[in-house]
Amino acid sequence: MRTLDDLFGTGVAGRQVLVRADLNVPIEDGAIGDDGRIRASLPSLNRLRAHGARLLVAAHLGRPDGRDPAMSLAPVAQRLGELLGTEVPISDAPPGGDGEVAMLENIRFDPRETSKDDAERDALASELAALVGPDGAFVSDGFGVVHRKQASVYDIAHKLPAYAGDLIVKEIKVLRKLADPVVLEPPYTVLLGGSKVSDKMGVIEALLPKVDALLVGGGMCFTFIAALGFEVGDSLLEPDYIEACERFMETDKVLFPTDVVIAKDVSPDAETQIVAVESIPDGYKGLDIGPETISGFAEVLEFSRTVFWNGPMGVFELPPFAAGTEAVAQAVAKVGISVVGGGDSAAAIRQLGLDESAYTHISTGGGASLEYLEGKELPGLAVLEDE
Ligand code: ADP
Ligand code: MG
């Protein structure tokens, strides 16, 4: 893969460079919540600016259906500008001065960006390439989107000399350590949570042979608990995956909660109870792991040298259900090699006010990191390796 250093080797001062970044941050009423992804994009942008490149940043926000002012990147451009210490206008053209930065409006306003039709995406990619002209270059730095075959991620790399940015290089370096038994440092624990077990099937399948322990919490644990033959009340459940969970549990590596925090509804002032997993009453939802589970999981983590954590242990967004996620986040931070993947897990660390620097790496890409660990080919990376 060619990197920024290769690009700098060709001389980049005064050249127009299209940078695909992943700046898909949570925005509510025009205010940015967690700006982790914007900050993660700074190293490449700063290095390119220092070399005198003229940057046109392409990024998306959400999944708009056509042009939707509520999904404008304007607040993101504003925050990026604050962090870079320079103005970042929304524009269809690269900036006029060396080291300056402009940003295209939400690239997904154009339906061709995510089209399944190769010709449509190709046409958009040609238009994007034309924006930076024949002397232009493309830097792919949006790790969170490299698993997508999209115009500004994949097709564009066929139109311009393409380079991997610093964030992508960093992400891959760390994730490789979790997938390759040769460099992996055991004992290796994978901690999974989040809402859907169906999202995590592939990664469980791929990692189970490599791990020493797989800890399962979050909404997904209820499909495992159902596989044990227990009632789960109104908890999240994906009946189609019960069989697969049964199969995973045939190995003695899979550990799941023994107790959970339940409530009738998901609300910030819900009345909660702690019950054993075999006695979740009708009409209740399991919304966090319980204290006994927390200490069990913490003990396993204490003996681990490498941990990959994806997915919160409960509905951490609400205080009554945040204790499990907070406790495991603290236990994960103490592991020698601690890697966190998943947008919500990373957001949890920040929301709970934990020290981000205590982790070896917090990935900016949930889906992308999972697909990488599954051993799938990621189109946005493969295309950078071509030629
Ligand atoms: P990530 O983005 O880290 O990969 P996911 O997107 O898979 O994580 O899941 C995050 C969501 O899972 C959070 O919004 C959280 O509220 C939800 N969640 C966690 N535990 C539960 C639970 N027991 N019931 C319902 N939702 C849950
Ligand atoms: Mg998520």
Short mmCIF file of C-alpha atoms and ligand atoms in Angstrom, two decimals:
data_model
loop_
_atom_site.label_atom_id
_atom_site.label_comp_id
_atom_site.label_asym_id
_atom_site.label_seq_id
_atom_site.Cartn_x
_atom_site.Cartn_y
_atom_site.Cartn_z
CA MET A 1 0.00 0.00 0.00
CA ARG A 2 1.34 3.43 -0.90
CA THR A 3 1.31 5.87 2.00
CA LEU A 4 1.58 9.58 2.57
CA ASP A 5 5.35 9.32 2.58
CA ASP A 6 5.22 8.01 -0.98
CA LEU A 7 2.98 10.91 -1.92
CA PHE A 8 5.35 13.40 -0.32
CA GLY A 9 8.16 11.75 -2.27
CA THR A 10 6.44 12.78 -5.50
CA GLY A 11 6.18 16.39 -4.29
CA VAL A 12 2.79 17.57 -3.16
CA ALA A 13 3.22 21.33 -2.63
CA GLY A 14 0.59 23.27 -4.53
CA ARG A 15 -1.18 20.12 -5.70
CA GLN A 16 -4.88 19.52 -5.18
CA VAL A 17 -5.57 16.44 -3.11
CA LEU A 18 -8.92 14.80 -2.52
CA VAL A 19 -8.99 13.25 0.96
CA ARG A 20 -11.73 10.77 1.89
CA ALA A 21 -12.20 11.00 5.63
CA ASP A 22 -14.73 9.40 7.95
CA LEU A 23 -16.29 12.33 9.79
CA ASN A 24 -19.61 10.64 10.46
CA VAL A 25 -20.18 11.96 13.98
CA PRO A 26 -23.37 12.10 16.02
CA ILE A 27 -25.14 15.45 15.58
CA GLU A 28 -28.17 16.54 17.55
CA ASP A 29 -29.90 19.89 16.95
CA GLY A 30 -26.86 21.05 15.01
CA ALA A 31 -24.46 20.25 17.86
CA ILE A 32 -21.74 17.62 17.51
CA GLY A 33 -21.72 14.98 20.23
CA ASP A 34 -18.58 12.86 20.19
CA ASP A 35 -16.00 14.38 17.81
CA GLY A 36 -13.56 11.44 18.05
CA ARG A 37 -13.66 10.74 14.33
CA ILE A 38 -12.91 14.34 13.43
CA ARG A 39 -9.92 14.34 15.75
CA ALA A 40 -8.71 11.02 14.33
CA SER A 41 -8.59 12.61 10.87
CA LEU A 42 -6.23 15.40 11.96
CA PRO A 43 -2.80 13.71 11.65
CA SER A 44 -3.09 13.08 7.90
CA LEU A 45 -4.64 16.47 7.21
CA ASN A 46 -2.00 18.28 9.21
CA ARG A 47 0.83 16.41 7.54
CA LEU A 48 -0.61 17.11 4.08
CA ARG A 49 -1.04 20.78 4.94
CA ALA A 50 2.49 21.04 6.23
CA HIS A 51 3.66 19.75 2.83
CA GLY A 52 1.67 22.45 1.07
CA ALA A 53 -1.12 20.34 -0.43
CA ARG A 54 -4.47 21.98 -1.22
CA LEU A 55 -7.04 19.74 0.39
CA LEU A 56 -10.57 18.96 -0.65
CA VAL A 57 -12.11 16.69 1.98
CA ALA A 58 -14.89 14.28 1.02
CA ALA A 59 -17.01 12.80 3.80
CA HIS A 60 -20.55 11.69 4.58
CA LEU A 61 -23.03 12.11 7.37
CA GLY A 62 -25.68 9.50 8.06
CA ARG A 63 -27.77 7.96 5.32
CA PRO A 64 -29.58 10.87 3.67
CA ASP A 65 -32.24 10.28 1.07
CA GLY A 66 -31.14 12.89 -1.42
CA ARG A 67 -30.21 16.45 -0.46
CA ASP A 68 -31.29 16.98 3.15
CA PRO A 69 -30.20 20.21 4.85
CA ALA A 70 -30.53 18.52 8.25
CA MET A 71 -27.63 16.29 7.22
CA SER A 72 -25.31 19.03 6.05
CA LEU A 73 -21.64 18.69 6.90
CA ALA A 74 -21.51 22.37 7.84
CA PRO A 75 -21.20 21.77 11.61
CA VAL A 76 -18.48 19.20 10.93
CA ALA A 77 -16.55 21.60 8.69
CA GLN A 78 -16.82 24.20 11.43
CA ARG A 79 -15.43 21.84 14.09
CA LEU A 80 -12.71 20.58 11.77
CA GLY A 81 -11.72 24.18 11.16
CA GLU A 82 -11.50 24.85 14.90
CA LEU A 83 -9.33 21.78 15.42
CA LEU A 84 -7.05 22.58 12.48
CA GLY A 85 -6.90 26.25 13.34
CA THR A 86 -7.95 27.33 9.86
CA GLU A 87 -11.22 28.04 8.10
CA VAL A 88 -12.78 25.05 6.32
CA PRO A 89 -15.47 26.24 3.89
CA ILE A 90 -18.00 23.89 2.33
CA SER A 91 -17.14 24.05 -1.35
CA ASP A 92 -17.19 22.13 -4.62
CA ALA A 93 -13.68 23.25 -5.43
CA PRO A 94 -10.30 22.78 -3.80
CA PRO A 95 -8.95 25.83 -1.95
CA GLY A 96 -6.77 28.35 -3.73
CA GLY A 97 -3.81 28.41 -1.36
CA ASP A 98 -1.17 25.88 -0.31
CA GLY A 99 -2.00 24.15 2.98
CA GLU A 100 -5.62 25.29 2.84
CA VAL A 101 -8.61 23.01 3.34
CA ALA A 102 -12.14 22.92 1.89
CA MET A 103 -14.86 20.31 2.32
CA LEU A 104 -17.41 18.91 -0.11
CA GLU A 105 -20.99 18.81 1.13
CA ASN A 106 -22.23 15.39 2.35
CA ILE A 107 -21.08 13.07 -0.40
CA ARG A 108 -24.12 10.83 0.13
CA PHE A 109 -26.44 13.62 -1.03
CA ASP A 110 -25.50 12.17 -4.42
CA PRO A 111 -27.20 8.76 -4.67
CA ARG A 112 -24.45 7.55 -7.01
CA GLU A 113 -22.03 7.45 -4.05
CA THR A 114 -23.66 4.32 -2.63
CA SER A 115 -25.15 2.94 -5.85
CA LYS A 116 -24.87 -0.78 -6.55
CA ASP A 117 -24.52 0.13 -10.22
CA ASP A 118 -20.80 0.22 -11.11
CA ALA A 119 -21.36 2.69 -13.96
CA GLU A 120 -23.16 5.18 -11.73
CA ARG A 121 -20.44 5.10 -9.10
CA ASP A 122 -17.81 5.31 -11.78
CA ALA A 123 -19.40 8.45 -13.20
CA LEU A 124 -19.37 10.14 -9.81
CA ALA A 125 -15.77 9.06 -9.24
CA SER A 126 -14.80 10.68 -12.56
CA GLU A 127 -16.48 13.92 -11.51
CA LEU A 128 -14.67 13.85 -8.16
CA ALA A 129 -11.35 13.22 -9.85
CA ALA A 130 -11.98 16.15 -12.19
CA LEU A 131 -12.36 18.45 -9.18
CA VAL A 132 -8.68 18.05 -8.35
CA GLY A 133 -7.51 18.07 -11.95
CA PRO A 134 -4.95 15.98 -13.86
CA ASP A 135 -2.19 16.70 -11.34
CA GLY A 136 -4.39 15.69 -8.40
CA ALA A 137 -4.08 12.79 -5.98
CA PHE A 138 -6.39 10.80 -3.73
CA VAL A 139 -5.75 10.04 -0.09
CA SER A 140 -7.95 7.43 1.51
CA ASP A 141 -8.11 7.99 5.25
CA GLY A 142 -11.67 7.10 6.22
CA PHE A 143 -11.06 3.77 7.91
CA GLY A 144 -14.70 3.59 9.00
CA VAL A 145 -15.82 3.32 5.37
CA VAL A 146 -13.15 1.10 3.77
CA HIS A 147 -15.47 -1.90 3.93
CA ARG A 148 -17.80 -0.04 1.55
CA LYS A 149 -17.58 -0.28 -2.23
CA GLN A 150 -18.55 3.35 -2.74
CA ALA A 151 -17.56 6.00 -5.26
CA SER A 152 -15.48 8.20 -2.95
CA VAL A 153 -13.91 5.19 -1.22
CA TYR A 154 -13.33 2.63 -3.92
CA ASP A 155 -13.98 3.81 -7.49
CA ILE A 156 -12.07 7.06 -7.06
CA ALA A 157 -8.86 5.11 -6.43
CA HIS A 158 -9.00 3.96 -10.06
CA LYS A 159 -9.11 7.56 -11.27
CA LEU A 160 -6.27 9.21 -9.37
CA PRO A 161 -2.93 8.17 -7.89
CA ALA A 162 -4.14 6.77 -4.56
CA TYR A 163 -2.47 6.67 -1.16
CA ALA A 164 -3.40 5.39 2.29
CA GLY A 165 -3.53 8.07 4.96
CA ASP A 166 -2.00 7.81 8.43
CA LEU A 167 -5.21 6.74 10.14
CA ILE A 168 -5.67 3.77 7.84
CA VAL A 169 -2.05 2.72 8.27
CA LYS A 170 -2.38 2.93 12.06
CA GLU A 171 -5.67 1.02 12.21
CA ILE A 172 -4.36 -1.84 10.11
CA LYS A 173 -1.14 -2.13 12.05
CA VAL A 174 -3.06 -2.67 15.28
CA LEU A 175 -5.84 -4.87 13.92
CA ARG A 176 -3.34 -7.16 12.23
CA LYS A 177 -2.00 -7.97 15.71
CA LEU A 178 -5.42 -9.27 16.71
CA ALA A 179 -6.00 -11.46 13.70
CA ASP A 180 -2.62 -13.04 13.13
CA PRO A 181 -1.75 -15.90 15.50
CA VAL A 182 1.93 -15.37 14.73
CA VAL A 183 2.09 -11.90 16.30
CA LEU A 184 -0.79 -12.29 18.72
CA GLU A 185 0.16 -12.12 22.40
CA PRO A 186 -1.93 -14.55 24.47
CA PRO A 187 -3.92 -14.91 26.63
CA TYR A 188 -6.28 -13.28 24.14
CA THR A 189 -9.78 -12.25 25.20
CA VAL A 190 -12.49 -10.89 22.95
CA LEU A 191 -15.31 -9.03 24.64
CA LEU A 192 -18.46 -8.53 22.58
CA GLY A 193 -21.63 -6.64 23.32
CA GLY A 194 -23.89 -4.22 21.52
CA SER A 195 -27.32 -4.78 20.21
CA LYS A 196 -27.30 -7.37 17.48
CA VAL A 197 -25.75 -10.81 17.59
CA SER A 198 -26.42 -11.06 13.85
CA ASP A 199 -23.84 -8.29 13.26
CA LYS A 200 -21.22 -10.24 15.16
CA MET A 201 -21.70 -13.76 13.79
CA GLY A 202 -18.85 -13.48 11.31
CA VAL A 203 -16.37 -12.15 13.81
CA ILE A 204 -17.27 -14.79 16.42
CA GLU A 205 -16.81 -17.49 13.80
CA ALA A 206 -13.44 -16.11 12.72
CA LEU A 207 -12.02 -15.28 16.15
CA LEU A 208 -13.28 -18.16 18.28
CA PRO A 209 -10.45 -20.48 17.18
CA LYS A 210 -7.87 -17.78 17.98
CA VAL A 211 -9.08 -16.57 21.37
CA ASP A 212 -8.61 -17.96 24.84
CA ALA A 213 -11.91 -16.50 26.02
CA LEU A 214 -14.91 -14.88 24.40
CA LEU A 215 -17.01 -12.79 26.79
CA VAL A 216 -20.51 -11.93 25.64
CA GLY A 217 -22.62 -9.13 27.10
CA GLY A 218 -24.94 -6.43 25.78
CA GLY A 219 -28.19 -7.04 23.99
CA MET A 220 -26.65 -9.89 22.05
CA CYS A 221 -26.17 -12.04 25.16
CA PHE A 222 -29.88 -12.79 25.34
CA THR A 223 -29.76 -14.91 22.23
CA PHE A 224 -27.04 -16.95 23.95
CA ILE A 225 -29.12 -17.11 27.11
CA ALA A 226 -32.10 -18.29 25.08
CA ALA A 227 -29.83 -20.92 23.55
CA LEU A 228 -29.28 -22.23 27.08
CA GLY A 229 -33.03 -22.73 27.30
CA PHE A 230 -33.90 -19.77 29.54
CA GLU A 231 -36.70 -17.23 29.06
CA VAL A 232 -35.45 -13.73 28.26
CA GLY A 233 -38.67 -11.73 28.77
CA ASP A 234 -38.75 -8.68 26.50
CA SER A 235 -34.98 -8.53 26.08
CA LEU A 236 -33.43 -8.27 22.62
CA LEU A 237 -33.61 -11.67 20.96
CA GLU A 238 -32.77 -12.92 17.49
CA PRO A 239 -34.41 -16.34 17.31
CA ASP A 240 -32.82 -17.15 13.95
CA TYR A 241 -29.41 -17.15 15.60
CA ILE A 242 -30.14 -19.37 18.62
CA GLU A 243 -28.78 -22.40 16.85
CA ALA A 244 -25.52 -20.70 15.94
CA CYS A 245 -25.14 -19.57 19.56
CA GLU A 246 -25.65 -23.14 20.73
CA ARG A 247 -22.85 -24.20 18.45
CA PHE A 248 -20.52 -21.45 19.71
CA MET A 249 -21.21 -22.52 23.27
CA GLU A 250 -19.98 -26.04 22.56
CA THR A 251 -16.48 -24.70 23.09
CA ASP A 252 -15.77 -23.86 26.71
CA LYS A 253 -14.28 -20.52 25.64
CA VAL A 254 -17.57 -18.63 25.55
CA LEU A 255 -18.56 -16.91 28.79
CA PHE A 256 -21.87 -15.11 29.15
CA PRO A 257 -23.58 -13.24 32.00
CA THR A 258 -24.83 -15.02 35.10
CA ASP A 259 -26.83 -12.00 36.26
CA VAL A 260 -28.39 -9.02 34.52
CA VAL A 261 -29.98 -5.67 35.31
CA ILE A 262 -33.61 -5.64 34.23
CA ALA A 263 -36.33 -3.00 33.93
CA LYS A 264 -39.78 -2.72 32.41
CA ASP A 265 -38.71 0.01 30.03
CA VAL A 266 -35.67 1.73 28.64
CA SER A 267 -35.87 5.05 30.43
CA PRO A 268 -33.49 7.22 32.46
CA ASP A 269 -35.58 6.87 35.62
CA ALA A 270 -36.46 3.19 35.19
CA GLU A 271 -36.83 1.07 38.29
CA THR A 272 -34.18 -1.63 38.02
CA GLN A 273 -33.64 -5.06 39.55
CA ILE A 274 -30.77 -7.50 39.42
CA VAL A 275 -31.73 -11.08 38.60
CA ALA A 276 -30.01 -14.33 37.67
CA VAL A 277 -30.15 -15.00 33.92
CA GLU A 278 -32.34 -18.04 34.50
CA SER A 279 -35.03 -15.93 36.14
CA ILE A 280 -35.84 -13.00 33.88
CA PRO A 281 -39.55 -12.37 34.45
CA ASP A 282 -42.11 -11.80 31.71
CA GLY A 283 -42.52 -8.17 30.70
CA TYR A 284 -38.95 -7.19 31.64
CA LYS A 285 -35.96 -6.33 29.50
CA GLY A 286 -32.34 -7.17 30.29
CA LEU A 287 -30.50 -3.87 29.86
CA ASP A 288 -27.08 -4.35 31.46
CA ILE A 289 -24.85 -7.06 32.86
CA GLY A 290 -25.09 -7.58 36.62
CA PRO A 291 -22.43 -7.18 39.36
CA GLU A 292 -21.52 -10.87 39.55
CA THR A 293 -20.96 -10.90 35.78
CA ILE A 294 -18.87 -7.75 36.01
CA SER A 295 -16.48 -9.34 38.48
CA GLY A 296 -16.33 -12.54 36.45
CA PHE A 297 -15.48 -10.66 33.26
CA ALA A 298 -13.00 -8.41 35.09
CA GLU A 299 -11.19 -11.47 36.40
CA VAL A 300 -10.76 -12.93 32.92
CA LEU A 301 -9.52 -9.58 31.63
CA GLU A 302 -7.02 -9.33 34.46
CA PHE A 303 -5.32 -12.45 33.19
CA SER A 304 -5.33 -11.35 29.54
CA ARG A 305 -2.47 -9.81 27.61
CA THR A 306 -4.51 -8.88 24.56
CA VAL A 307 -8.12 -7.80 24.41
CA PHE A 308 -10.42 -6.71 21.63
CA TRP A 309 -13.62 -5.07 22.84
CA ASN A 310 -16.58 -4.35 20.59
CA GLY A 311 -20.02 -3.34 21.77
CA PRO A 312 -21.29 -1.88 25.06
CA MET A 313 -22.41 -4.26 27.83
CA GLY A 314 -25.73 -2.48 28.28
CA VAL A 315 -27.72 0.58 27.33
CA PHE A 316 -24.88 2.78 28.58
CA GLU A 317 -26.56 5.89 27.16
CA LEU A 318 -28.82 5.84 30.24
CA PRO A 319 -27.28 5.99 33.73
CA PRO A 320 -29.25 3.05 35.25
CA PHE A 321 -27.72 0.73 32.62
CA ALA A 322 -24.19 2.13 32.29
CA ALA A 323 -22.39 0.36 35.16
CA GLY A 324 -21.49 -2.78 33.22
CA THR A 325 -19.98 -0.89 30.30
CA GLU A 326 -18.08 1.42 32.63
CA ALA A 327 -16.66 -1.46 34.66
CA VAL A 328 -15.49 -3.47 31.66
CA ALA A 329 -14.12 -0.33 30.01
CA GLN A 330 -11.93 0.14 33.08
CA ALA A 331 -10.87 -3.50 33.11
CA VAL A 332 -10.07 -3.42 29.37
CA ALA A 333 -7.90 -0.33 29.85
CA LYS A 334 -5.62 -2.28 32.21
CA VAL A 335 -4.86 -5.01 29.67
CA GLY A 336 -1.44 -4.75 27.99
CA ILE A 337 -2.77 -4.59 24.42
CA SER A 338 -6.27 -3.12 24.51
CA VAL A 339 -8.11 -2.44 21.30
CA VAL A 340 -11.60 -1.01 21.17
CA GLY A 341 -13.68 -1.25 17.99
CA GLY A 342 -17.15 0.09 17.36
CA GLY A 343 -18.56 3.58 17.27
CA ASP A 344 -20.77 3.12 20.31
CA SER A 345 -18.06 1.50 22.40
CA ALA A 346 -15.70 4.39 21.66
CA ALA A 347 -18.50 6.85 22.40
CA ALA A 348 -19.13 5.06 25.71
CA ILE A 349 -15.51 5.53 26.77
CA ARG A 350 -15.76 9.25 26.12
CA GLN A 351 -19.26 9.68 27.49
CA LEU A 352 -18.27 7.98 30.73
CA GLY A 353 -15.33 10.35 31.02
CA LEU A 354 -12.71 7.59 30.90
CA ASP A 355 -9.14 8.24 29.83
CA GLU A 356 -8.84 7.43 26.12
CA SER A 357 -5.06 7.31 26.31
CA ALA A 358 -5.28 4.29 28.62
CA TYR A 359 -6.14 2.15 25.58
CA THR A 360 -3.64 0.91 23.03
CA HIS A 361 -6.03 1.84 20.24
CA ILE A 362 -9.60 2.99 19.80
CA SER A 363 -10.68 2.13 16.29
CA THR A 364 -12.74 4.66 14.35
CA GLY A 365 -14.40 1.90 12.35
CA GLY A 366 -16.94 -0.48 13.87
CA GLY A 367 -18.04 -2.43 10.82
CA ALA A 368 -14.68 -2.07 9.12
CA SER A 369 -12.71 -3.38 12.10
CA LEU A 370 -15.06 -6.35 12.46
CA GLU A 371 -14.83 -7.21 8.77
CA TYR A 372 -11.05 -6.89 8.89
CA LEU A 373 -10.90 -9.30 11.84
CA GLU A 374 -13.26 -11.65 10.01
CA GLY A 375 -10.58 -11.86 7.34
CA LYS A 376 -12.83 -10.38 4.65
CA GLU A 377 -11.37 -8.36 1.82
CA LEU A 378 -12.21 -4.70 2.36
CA PRO A 379 -12.76 -3.03 -1.05
CA GLY A 380 -11.40 0.34 0.05
CA LEU A 381 -8.13 -1.28 1.20
CA ALA A 382 -7.77 -3.77 -1.64
CA VAL A 383 -8.02 -0.97 -4.18
CA LEU A 384 -5.06 0.80 -2.57
CA GLU A 385 -2.97 -2.33 -2.91
CA ASP A 386 -3.66 -2.62 -6.67
CA GLU A 387 -1.13 -1.53 -9.28
P1 ADP B 1 -20.69 -0.66 18.48
O1 ADP B 1 -21.15 0.59 17.78
O2 ADP B 1 -19.71 -0.37 19.58
O3 ADP B 1 -20.23 -1.72 17.54
P2 ADP B 1 -23.37 -1.71 18.56
O4 ADP B 1 -23.76 -0.72 17.52
O5 ADP B 1 -23.32 -3.13 18.19
O6 ADP B 1 -21.97 -1.28 19.22
O7 ADP B 1 -24.39 -1.61 19.78
C1 ADP B 1 -24.52 -0.43 20.53
C2 ADP B 1 -25.89 -0.32 21.11
O8 ADP B 1 -26.25 -1.48 21.81
C3 ADP B 1 -25.97 0.81 22.10
O9 ADP B 1 -26.78 1.82 21.56
C4 ADP B 1 -26.60 0.17 23.34
O10 ADP B 1 -27.62 0.97 23.92
C5 ADP B 1 -27.18 -1.10 22.79
N1 ADP B 1 -27.30 -2.14 23.82
C6 ADP B 1 -26.36 -2.65 24.60
N2 ADP B 1 -26.88 -3.54 25.46
C7 ADP B 1 -28.20 -3.59 25.21
C8 ADP B 1 -29.28 -4.31 25.78
N3 ADP B 1 -29.11 -5.17 26.78
N4 ADP B 1 -30.51 -4.11 25.26
C9 ADP B 1 -30.70 -3.24 24.25
N5 ADP B 1 -29.71 -2.52 23.68
C10 ADP B 1 -28.48 -2.70 24.15
MG MG B 2 -22.95 1.02 16.66
#
